[in-house]
mmCIF file of C-alpha atoms and ligand atoms in Angstrom:
data_model
loop_
_atom_site.group_PDB
_atom_site.id
_atom_site.type_symbol
_atom_site.label_atom_id
_atom_site.label_comp_id
_atom_site.label_asym_id
_atom_site.label_seq_id
_atom_site.Cartn_x
_atom_site.Cartn_y
_atom_site.Cartn_z
ATOM 1 C CA MET A 285 18.192 6.744 -7.440
ATOM 2 C CA PRO A 286 19.355 7.324 -3.906
ATOM 3 C CA ASP A 287 23.059 8.014 -3.645
ATOM 4 C CA ILE A 288 23.853 5.400 -0.969
ATOM 5 C CA LYS A 289 27.502 5.101 -0.243
ATOM 6 C CA LYS A 290 28.391 3.970 3.268
ATOM 7 C CA ILE A 291 25.813 2.110 5.350
ATOM 8 C CA LEU A 292 25.325 1.266 8.768
ATOM 9 C CA VAL A 293 23.225 -1.841 9.888
ATOM 10 C CA THR A 294 22.021 -1.754 13.556
ATOM 11 C CA GLY A 295 21.041 -5.163 14.970
ATOM 12 C CA ALA A 296 23.436 -6.817 12.440
ATOM 13 C CA VAL A 297 23.630 -10.047 14.190
ATOM 14 C CA GLY A 298 19.862 -10.641 14.339
ATOM 15 C CA GLN A 299 17.730 -12.947 12.175
ATOM 16 C CA ILE A 300 17.350 -10.311 9.338
ATOM 17 C CA GLY A 301 20.335 -8.107 10.044
ATOM 18 C CA SER A 302 22.976 -11.006 9.849
ATOM 19 C CA GLU A 303 21.738 -11.902 6.326
ATOM 20 C CA LEU A 304 20.969 -8.431 5.218
ATOM 21 C CA THR A 305 24.407 -7.121 6.179
ATOM 22 C CA LEU A 306 25.975 -9.750 3.947
ATOM 23 C CA ALA A 307 23.553 -8.992 0.891
ATOM 24 C CA LEU A 308 24.207 -5.177 1.283
ATOM 25 C CA ARG A 309 28.165 -5.836 1.349
ATOM 26 C CA GLU A 310 27.729 -7.800 -1.871
ATOM 27 C CA LYS A 311 25.835 -5.031 -3.420
ATOM 28 C CA TYR A 312 27.502 -1.862 -1.974
ATOM 29 C CA GLY A 313 31.011 -3.096 -1.361
ATOM 30 C CA ALA A 314 32.187 -5.045 1.795
ATOM 31 C CA ASP A 315 33.821 -1.945 3.049
ATOM 32 C CA ASN A 316 30.869 0.207 2.736
ATOM 33 C CA VAL A 317 28.549 -1.611 4.957
ATOM 34 C CA VAL A 318 29.338 -1.429 8.819
ATOM 35 C CA ALA A 319 27.853 -4.077 10.982
ATOM 36 C CA MET A 320 26.771 -2.793 14.489
ATOM 37 C CA TRP A 321 26.145 -5.174 17.190
ATOM 38 C CA ARG A 322 25.452 -4.990 21.075
ATOM 39 C CA LYS A 323 25.159 -8.312 22.966
ATOM 40 C CA THR A 324 25.368 -11.329 20.765
ATOM 41 C CA GLU A 325 28.841 -12.124 19.503
ATOM 42 C CA PRO A 326 28.870 -11.771 15.607
ATOM 43 C CA SER A 327 29.507 -15.017 13.471
ATOM 44 C CA GLU A 328 32.830 -15.425 11.806
ATOM 45 C CA VAL A 329 31.422 -14.568 8.455
ATOM 46 C CA LEU A 330 30.146 -11.314 9.697
ATOM 47 C CA LYS A 331 33.516 -10.534 11.269
ATOM 48 C CA GLU A 332 35.628 -11.417 8.461
ATOM 49 C CA SER A 333 33.523 -9.995 5.634
ATOM 50 C CA GLY A 334 33.728 -6.305 6.537
ATOM 51 C CA PRO A 335 33.792 -3.494 9.270
ATOM 52 C CA LEU A 336 32.234 -4.436 12.433
ATOM 53 C CA VAL A 337 31.591 -2.075 15.681
ATOM 54 C CA LYS A 338 30.090 -2.803 19.129
ATOM 55 C CA GLY A 339 27.548 -0.243 20.024
ATOM 56 C CA ASP A 340 24.072 0.513 21.558
ATOM 57 C CA VAL A 341 21.610 2.690 19.610
ATOM 58 C CA VAL A 342 20.029 3.638 22.601
ATOM 59 C CA ASP A 343 23.243 5.785 23.394
ATOM 60 C CA ALA A 344 22.629 8.563 21.218
ATOM 61 C CA ASN A 345 26.104 10.256 21.509
ATOM 62 C CA ALA A 346 27.898 6.785 21.062
ATOM 63 C CA PHE A 347 25.657 6.175 17.908
ATOM 64 C CA ALA A 348 26.535 9.544 16.485
ATOM 65 C CA GLY A 349 30.265 8.912 17.244
ATOM 66 C CA VAL A 350 30.010 5.583 15.003
ATOM 67 C CA CYS A 351 28.225 7.476 12.331
ATOM 68 C CA ASP A 352 30.875 10.072 12.232
ATOM 69 C CA GLU A 353 33.955 7.622 12.573
ATOM 70 C CA TYR A 354 32.677 5.608 9.421
ATOM 71 C CA ASP A 355 31.314 8.637 7.630
ATOM 72 C CA ILE A 356 27.842 7.046 7.275
ATOM 73 C CA ASP A 357 25.204 8.367 4.897
ATOM 74 C CA THR A 358 22.626 5.567 5.286
ATOM 75 C CA VAL A 359 21.356 3.705 8.211
ATOM 76 C CA VAL A 360 19.415 0.402 8.115
ATOM 77 C CA HIS A 361 17.913 0.235 11.655
ATOM 78 C CA MET A 362 17.222 -3.425 12.362
ATOM 79 C CA ALA A 363 17.888 -3.319 16.147
ATOM 80 C CA ALA A 364 14.606 -3.795 18.104
ATOM 81 C CA ILE A 365 12.938 -5.990 20.848
ATOM 82 C CA LEU A 366 10.382 -8.308 19.156
ATOM 83 C CA SER A 367 6.799 -8.927 20.317
ATOM 84 C CA ALA A 368 6.965 -11.686 22.753
ATOM 85 C CA THR A 369 10.100 -10.352 24.637
ATOM 86 C CA GLY A 370 8.341 -7.121 24.457
ATOM 87 C CA GLU A 371 5.159 -8.401 26.439
ATOM 88 C CA GLN A 372 7.489 -9.835 29.025
ATOM 89 C CA ASN A 373 9.397 -6.768 29.457
ATOM 90 C CA PRO A 374 7.476 -3.765 28.015
ATOM 91 C CA MET A 375 9.584 -1.167 29.568
ATOM 92 C CA LEU A 376 12.850 -2.650 27.723
ATOM 93 C CA CYS A 377 10.800 -2.692 24.549
ATOM 94 C CA TRP A 378 9.703 0.879 24.708
ATOM 95 C CA ASP A 379 13.242 2.140 25.543
ATOM 96 C CA VAL A 380 15.148 0.217 22.900
ATOM 97 C CA ASN A 381 12.498 0.564 20.180
ATOM 98 C CA MET A 382 11.401 4.333 20.729
ATOM 99 C CA ASN A 383 14.741 5.843 21.804
ATOM 100 C CA GLY A 384 16.756 3.620 19.306
ATOM 101 C CA THR A 385 14.311 5.001 16.592
ATOM 102 C CA ILE A 386 14.382 8.657 17.445
ATOM 103 C CA ASN A 387 18.170 8.543 17.924
ATOM 104 C CA VAL A 388 18.667 7.132 14.386
ATOM 105 C CA LEU A 389 16.433 9.782 13.000
ATOM 106 C CA GLU A 390 17.992 12.729 14.809
ATOM 107 C CA VAL A 391 21.529 11.593 14.014
ATOM 108 C CA ALA A 392 20.565 11.123 10.543
ATOM 109 C CA ARG A 393 18.781 14.572 10.290
ATOM 110 C CA GLU A 394 21.528 16.496 11.825
ATOM 111 C CA ARG A 395 24.066 14.953 9.431
ATOM 112 C CA GLU A 396 21.694 15.375 6.434
ATOM 113 C CA MET A 397 22.043 11.715 5.607
ATOM 114 C CA THR A 398 21.147 10.107 2.094
ATOM 115 C CA GLN A 399 18.506 7.529 3.766
ATOM 116 C CA VAL A 400 17.199 5.939 6.668
ATOM 117 C CA LEU A 401 15.490 2.627 6.552
ATOM 118 C CA ILE A 402 13.353 1.687 9.506
ATOM 119 C CA PRO A 403 11.229 -1.616 9.360
ATOM 120 C CA SER A 404 7.851 -1.902 10.573
ATOM 121 C CA SER A 405 5.687 -5.075 11.146
ATOM 122 C CA ILE A 406 2.283 -6.729 10.733
ATOM 123 C CA ALA A 407 2.353 -6.015 14.662
ATOM 124 C CA ALA A 408 1.245 -2.558 13.666
ATOM 125 C CA PHE A 409 -2.182 -3.731 13.321
ATOM 126 C CA GLY A 410 -4.471 -4.865 16.034
ATOM 127 C CA PRO A 411 -7.878 -6.690 16.678
ATOM 128 C CA GLU A 412 -10.019 -3.923 15.263
ATOM 129 C CA THR A 413 -8.172 -4.266 11.916
ATOM 130 C CA PRO A 414 -9.747 -6.350 9.045
ATOM 131 C CA ARG A 415 -7.502 -9.581 9.188
ATOM 132 C CA VAL A 416 -7.973 -10.873 5.687
ATOM 133 C CA ASN A 417 -6.296 -8.952 3.017
ATOM 134 C CA THR A 418 -5.458 -6.164 5.519
ATOM 135 C CA PRO A 419 -5.483 -2.795 3.719
ATOM 136 C CA GLN A 420 -2.592 -0.433 3.304
ATOM 137 C CA GLU A 421 -4.589 2.283 5.093
ATOM 138 C CA THR A 422 -6.492 1.006 7.984
ATOM 139 C CA VAL A 423 -6.857 0.913 11.882
ATOM 140 C CA LEU A 424 -3.580 1.011 13.698
ATOM 141 C CA LYS A 425 -4.465 0.015 17.318
ATOM 142 C CA PRO A 426 -2.053 -2.816 18.260
ATOM 143 C CA ARG A 427 -2.460 -4.415 21.737
ATOM 144 C CA THR A 428 1.427 -5.203 22.108
ATOM 145 C CA MET A 429 4.033 -2.832 23.248
ATOM 146 C CA TYR A 430 6.002 -3.950 20.267
ATOM 147 C CA GLY A 431 3.190 -2.887 17.908
ATOM 148 C CA ILE A 432 2.780 0.449 19.745
ATOM 149 C CA THR A 433 6.510 1.146 19.069
ATOM 150 C CA LYS A 434 6.135 0.086 15.434
ATOM 151 C CA VAL A 435 3.111 2.536 14.866
ATOM 152 C CA ALA A 436 4.923 5.285 16.530
ATOM 153 C CA GLY A 437 8.004 4.388 14.450
ATOM 154 C CA GLU A 438 5.986 4.714 11.258
ATOM 155 C CA LEU A 439 4.471 7.961 12.303
ATOM 156 C CA VAL A 440 7.820 9.525 13.519
ATOM 157 C CA SER A 441 9.607 8.285 10.257
ATOM 158 C CA ASP A 442 7.069 9.933 8.120
ATOM 159 C CA TYR A 443 7.207 13.039 10.341
ATOM 160 C CA TYR A 444 10.923 13.440 9.445
ATOM 161 C CA PHE A 445 10.228 12.989 5.920
ATOM 162 C CA TYR A 446 7.563 15.851 5.719
ATOM 163 C CA LYS A 447 9.173 18.001 8.172
ATOM 164 C CA TYR A 448 12.873 17.681 7.548
ATOM 165 C CA GLY A 449 13.023 16.261 4.036
ATOM 166 C CA LEU A 450 14.865 13.245 5.555
ATOM 167 C CA ASP A 451 14.525 10.283 3.114
ATOM 168 C CA VAL A 452 13.166 7.543 5.531
ATOM 169 C CA ARG A 453 11.567 4.364 4.333
ATOM 170 C CA GLY A 454 10.009 1.438 5.920
ATOM 171 C CA LEU A 455 7.941 -1.724 5.233
ATOM 172 C CA ARG A 456 5.830 -3.796 7.494
ATOM 173 C CA TYR A 457 7.451 -7.205 7.612
ATOM 174 C CA PRO A 458 5.358 -10.254 8.075
ATOM 175 C CA GLY A 459 6.787 -13.216 9.967
ATOM 176 C CA ILE A 460 10.287 -13.991 8.311
ATOM 177 C CA ILE A 461 11.376 -17.451 7.889
ATOM 178 C CA SER A 462 15.189 -18.115 7.202
ATOM 179 C CA ALA A 463 17.909 -20.802 7.672
ATOM 180 C CA GLU A 464 20.885 -18.913 8.775
ATOM 181 C CA THR A 465 20.095 -16.989 12.080
ATOM 182 C CA LEU A 466 17.459 -18.031 14.604
ATOM 183 C CA PRO A 467 14.926 -15.367 15.321
ATOM 184 C CA GLY A 468 14.602 -14.386 19.004
ATOM 185 C CA GLY A 469 11.709 -13.111 20.797
ATOM 186 C CA GLY A 470 9.076 -13.003 18.178
ATOM 187 C CA THR A 471 5.597 -14.465 17.897
ATOM 188 C CA THR A 472 6.162 -15.851 14.374
ATOM 189 C CA ASP A 473 9.373 -17.717 15.687
ATOM 190 C CA TYR A 474 7.497 -20.974 15.714
ATOM 191 C CA ALA A 475 7.462 -20.945 11.848
ATOM 192 C CA VAL A 476 11.324 -21.068 11.865
ATOM 193 C CA GLU A 477 11.820 -23.367 14.830
ATOM 194 C CA ILE A 478 9.631 -26.006 13.426
ATOM 195 C CA TYR A 479 11.889 -26.670 10.489
ATOM 196 C CA TYR A 480 14.982 -26.951 12.842
ATOM 197 C CA LYS A 481 13.107 -29.398 15.122
ATOM 198 C CA ALA A 482 11.711 -31.355 12.212
ATOM 199 C CA VAL A 483 15.285 -31.941 10.922
ATOM 200 C CA GLU A 484 16.791 -32.510 14.458
ATOM 201 C CA GLU A 485 14.027 -34.388 16.329
ATOM 202 C CA GLY A 486 11.323 -35.143 13.802
ATOM 203 C CA LYS A 487 8.767 -33.620 16.082
ATOM 204 C CA TYR A 488 7.902 -30.139 17.316
ATOM 205 C CA ASN A 489 5.700 -28.788 20.136
ATOM 206 C CA CYS A 490 4.163 -25.719 18.517
ATOM 207 C CA PHE A 491 3.274 -22.590 20.882
ATOM 208 C CA VAL A 492 0.265 -21.487 18.605
ATOM 209 C CA ARG A 493 -2.921 -23.477 17.752
ATOM 210 C CA GLU A 494 -3.032 -25.529 14.533
ATOM 211 C CA ASP A 495 -5.475 -23.313 12.981
ATOM 212 C CA THR A 496 -3.464 -20.030 13.488
ATOM 213 C CA VAL A 497 -2.999 -18.260 10.115
ATOM 214 C CA LEU A 498 -0.249 -15.652 9.929
ATOM 215 C CA PRO A 499 1.390 -13.791 6.921
ATOM 216 C CA MET A 500 5.009 -15.176 6.389
ATOM 217 C CA MET A 501 7.872 -14.437 3.950
ATOM 218 C CA TYR A 502 10.936 -16.295 3.206
ATOM 219 C CA MET A 503 14.283 -14.600 3.778
ATOM 220 C CA PRO A 504 15.359 -14.161 0.028
ATOM 221 C CA ASP A 505 12.099 -12.262 -0.431
ATOM 222 C CA CYS A 506 12.776 -10.240 2.691
ATOM 223 C CA LEU A 507 16.261 -9.204 1.436
ATOM 224 C CA LYS A 508 14.828 -8.259 -2.138
ATOM 225 C CA ALA A 509 11.933 -6.267 -0.566
ATOM 226 C CA THR A 510 14.311 -4.449 1.671
ATOM 227 C CA MET A 511 16.965 -3.497 -0.984
ATOM 228 C CA ASP A 512 14.277 -2.689 -3.636
ATOM 229 C CA LEU A 513 12.625 -0.292 -1.318
ATOM 230 C CA MET A 514 16.026 1.077 -0.538
ATOM 231 C CA GLU A 515 16.709 1.655 -4.323
ATOM 232 C CA ALA A 516 13.432 2.888 -5.390
ATOM 233 C CA ASP A 517 12.986 6.624 -6.860
ATOM 234 C CA VAL A 518 11.809 8.543 -4.054
ATOM 235 C CA ALA A 519 9.606 10.669 -6.729
ATOM 236 C CA LYS A 520 7.648 7.497 -7.287
ATOM 237 C CA LEU A 521 6.849 6.932 -3.533
ATOM 238 C CA LYS A 522 3.455 8.014 -2.220
ATOM 239 C CA HIS A 523 4.081 6.079 0.920
ATOM 240 C CA HIS A 524 7.392 6.082 2.908
ATOM 241 C CA SER A 525 7.500 4.305 6.191
ATOM 242 C CA ASP A 526 4.594 1.856 6.352
ATOM 243 C CA PHE A 527 4.507 -0.240 3.094
ATOM 244 C CA ASN A 528 2.505 -3.526 3.368
ATOM 245 C CA VAL A 529 4.349 -6.378 1.904
ATOM 246 C CA GLY A 530 2.849 -9.828 1.509
ATOM 247 C CA SER A 531 4.168 -13.043 0.293
ATOM 248 C CA MET A 532 2.298 -16.216 1.683
ATOM 249 C CA SER A 533 -0.220 -17.026 4.454
ATOM 250 C CA PHE A 534 -0.627 -20.538 5.927
ATOM 251 C CA SER A 535 -1.862 -22.104 9.200
ATOM 252 C CA ALA A 536 0.504 -23.815 11.584
ATOM 253 C CA GLY A 537 -1.172 -27.074 10.658
ATOM 254 C CA GLU A 538 -0.492 -26.379 6.780
ATOM 255 C CA LEU A 539 3.048 -25.551 7.624
ATOM 256 C CA ALA A 540 3.568 -28.862 9.444
ATOM 257 C CA ALA A 541 1.743 -30.630 6.491
ATOM 258 C CA ALA A 542 4.335 -29.073 4.047
ATOM 259 C CA ILE A 543 7.099 -30.490 6.176
ATOM 260 C CA LYS A 544 5.512 -33.907 6.312
ATOM 261 C CA LYS A 545 5.605 -34.093 2.382
ATOM 262 C CA HIS A 546 9.517 -34.225 2.851
ATOM 263 C CA ILE A 547 9.817 -35.851 6.271
ATOM 264 C CA PRO A 548 6.718 -38.247 6.488
ATOM 265 C CA GLU A 549 7.438 -39.300 10.153
ATOM 266 C CA PHE A 550 7.326 -35.658 11.389
ATOM 267 C CA GLU A 551 4.697 -34.993 14.185
ATOM 268 C CA CYS A 552 3.629 -31.732 15.334
ATOM 269 C CA THR A 553 1.756 -30.971 18.574
ATOM 270 C CA TYR A 554 0.200 -27.798 19.709
ATOM 271 C CA GLU A 555 0.304 -26.278 23.126
ATOM 272 C CA PRO A 556 -0.625 -22.496 22.820
ATOM 273 C CA ASP A 557 0.956 -20.178 25.420
ATOM 274 C CA PHE A 558 0.748 -16.293 25.883
ATOM 275 C CA ARG A 559 2.058 -15.695 22.201
ATOM 276 C CA GLN A 560 -1.569 -17.110 20.922
ATOM 277 C CA ALA A 561 -3.265 -13.896 22.025
ATOM 278 C CA ILE A 562 -0.438 -11.815 19.972
ATOM 279 C CA ALA A 563 -1.009 -13.950 16.962
ATOM 280 C CA ASP A 564 -4.881 -13.630 17.149
ATOM 281 C CA SER A 565 -4.492 -9.925 17.286
ATOM 282 C CA TRP A 566 -2.493 -9.769 13.931
ATOM 283 C CA PRO A 567 -3.693 -10.140 10.183
ATOM 284 C CA GLN A 568 -3.990 -13.298 8.427
ATOM 285 C CA SER A 569 -2.984 -11.901 4.854
ATOM 286 C CA ILE A 570 -1.879 -8.600 3.566
ATOM 287 C CA ASP A 571 -3.037 -6.405 0.724
ATOM 288 C CA ASP A 572 0.274 -5.134 -0.693
ATOM 289 C CA GLY A 573 -0.956 -3.100 -3.805
ATOM 290 C CA ALA A 574 0.883 -0.116 -2.757
ATOM 291 C CA ALA A 575 4.346 -1.709 -2.680
ATOM 292 C CA ARG A 576 3.697 -3.477 -5.904
ATOM 293 C CA GLU A 577 2.466 -0.122 -7.576
ATOM 294 C CA GLU A 578 5.045 2.257 -6.184
ATOM 295 C CA TRP A 579 8.202 0.124 -6.289
ATOM 296 C CA GLY A 580 7.532 -2.979 -8.115
ATOM 297 C CA TRP A 581 7.272 -5.411 -5.237
ATOM 298 C CA ALA A 582 6.769 -9.221 -6.277
ATOM 299 C CA PRO A 583 7.531 -12.148 -3.966
ATOM 300 C CA ALA A 584 9.188 -15.278 -5.591
ATOM 301 C CA TYR A 585 8.684 -17.986 -2.872
ATOM 302 C CA ASP A 586 5.434 -19.826 -1.804
ATOM 303 C CA LEU A 587 5.116 -22.478 1.209
ATOM 304 C CA ASP A 588 6.086 -25.471 -0.742
ATOM 305 C CA SER A 589 9.350 -23.796 -2.561
ATOM 306 C CA MET A 590 10.432 -22.301 0.713
ATOM 307 C CA THR A 591 10.025 -25.678 2.458
ATOM 308 C CA LYS A 592 12.037 -27.407 -0.023
ATOM 309 C CA ASP A 593 14.909 -24.854 0.233
ATOM 310 C CA MET A 594 14.753 -24.633 4.029
ATOM 311 C CA LEU A 595 14.902 -28.346 4.647
ATOM 312 C CA GLU A 596 17.827 -28.743 1.946
ATOM 313 C CA LYS A 597 19.752 -26.048 3.908
ATOM 314 C CA LEU A 598 19.208 -27.504 7.518
ATOM 315 C CA GLU A 599 19.688 -31.094 6.458
ATOM 316 C CA ALA A 600 22.877 -30.319 4.801
ATOM 317 C CA ARG A 601 24.296 -28.464 8.031
ATOM 318 C CA HIS A 602 22.652 -31.200 10.245
ATOM 319 C CA LYS A 603 24.906 -33.843 8.580
ATOM 320 C CA GLU A 604 27.855 -31.754 9.279
ATOM 321 C CA GLY A 605 26.819 -31.606 12.926
ATOM 322 C CA LYS A 606 26.349 -27.876 12.531
ATOM 323 C CA LEU A 607 22.697 -27.364 12.453
ATOM 324 C CA TYR A 608 22.798 -24.366 14.802
ATOM 325 C CA GLY A 609 25.881 -23.050 13.067
HETATM 326 N N1 LIG B 756 8.314 -11.479 13.644
HETATM 327 C C1 LIG B 756 7.847 -10.351 14.494
HETATM 328 C C2 LIG B 756 7.366 -10.978 15.771
HETATM 329 O O1 LIG B 756 7.046 -11.987 15.775
HETATM 330 C C3 LIG B 756 6.806 -9.415 14.070
HETATM 331 O O2 LIG B 756 7.177 -8.461 13.369
HETATM 332 O O3 LIG B 756 7.506 -10.272 16.892
#
């Protein structure tokens, strides 16, 4: 098993980073997981539960300095510009995602780190890819800048594995749904916002069509997938930086219907914007046979069990007047 001792999480205040940092602190010891953030002020719980450092992964020297200061042997690189923001500002997306990734890989290679985790996304696929049960090995011709940076990230991560023996791993996250930190700038954000608005206002105006189907995953499964892949025996891995991981698939209309079972008066309207074209270029469901075979991936949640849990959490916070934290 990988000898992971001191982890740096970039993008630690983001939707996944904020919860992953806490889960990693639980598992590897609070002092052994450093949370790196750049713009958004970290929450109290992130601040109080372990080491925190302000930094920008695009600045290679500063990033190397942080790794040396904390004696980091593993980087979990969550900092990225997502698909919708990436279409509004392609150059920023290229800069942060490409330069951030290569800086992480170079700093890790120079220091002979134990492991690097760099996530990819269903955005790595494009309109020429088979959309149903998208295979592990298939056409990778994305039409978004975000997707382009994710394909390049997968390829360069595998390059570092084969050329330098650096243990880089990655998985293609579907849309991630969670109740703690809101996502920012992604196309799948509607699947999170809808829960917040259902609880807050009993209605939601969705920015994709009712029949839009995308692969999604609930945060507890996302944390499990990420940490299980980190702990997998490298000798058993045939893939490294590009694992498909599936969990559930549903249309925006089916999502609204699942919420309606709990909140009967909930009304969802649909007003597609530029994000519709992005959603239409992505898969509807994922074949994750390689992840299941090579490191035992199996998700726990489906649409109904996730919806129950999401609404319980958000309703409890809403009652205390703290829906948004
Ligand atoms: N959730 C991401 C996005 O929508 C996809 O990885 O951009």
